[in-house]
Amino acid sequence: MVLTEAAPEGLPKQRSRWPFYVCLGLLACVVAYVLVFKVPEWRNDEKLARLEERVSMFPLPPDTEPDDRGVEGTVGLQSGNSNHCDYLVRMSLLTKLPDAEIARYYEFAAIEGVEGRALFGTVYVNPSGSWRGGFKGVIVEFFDGYHEPGFDMRCH
């Protein structure tokens, strides 16, 4: 008597599950990356956007108008070389005011910073003189630095 093994025809073949586990592992890595690194960046970007909004809502001095570039901001390591986040908002303006008067206006302009402390502007005047219609270009910067970086890689 010879025994032969026959495959049961009614049972389905078992599939390999390794592609499913590889995809599940890759998905877990992507989710972990987003949670650890991207969420802190998004949080700091939101803080910067609120600071830019407060700067742009601050009233302009007389005989001053915004330039085409408007308000620009950046977050990251702006000064020094240690682990901290700095926020810098730059506003381009055209003004007819004397240099000392526009500088004085923004030196006393208290704008709420990222964590609530008052920020004061630093004015840089275009050294090339006047532009169209007696206007000259100035840049006003508001710097808020030395905040906790978290896992935002731009701040390390």
PDB file of C-alpha atoms in Angstrom, residues 34 43-44 46 65 79 101 112 126 137 154:
ATOM      1  CA  VAL A  34       5.778  63.508  11.971  1.00  0.00           C
ATOM      2  CA  ARG A  43       3.789  74.807  16.444  1.00  0.00           C
ATOM      3  CA  ASN A  44       6.674  77.278  16.068  1.00  0.00           C
ATOM      4  CA  GLU A  46       2.030  79.116  14.192  1.00  0.00           C
ATOM      5  CA  GLU A  65       3.435 103.313   3.924  1.00  0.00           C
ATOM      6  CA  SER A  79      21.804  84.451  17.051  1.00  0.00           C
ATOM      7  CA  GLU A 101      11.891 110.129  14.289  1.00  0.00           C
ATOM      8  CA  GLU A 112       3.631  91.415  22.370  1.00  0.00           C
ATOM      9  CA  ASN A 126      18.440 102.736   3.413  1.00  0.00           C
ATOM     10  CA  GLY A 137      13.210 102.798   2.396  1.00  0.00           C
ATOM     11  CA  ARG A 154      15.792  74.619  12.775  1.00  0.00           C
TER      12      ARG A 154
END
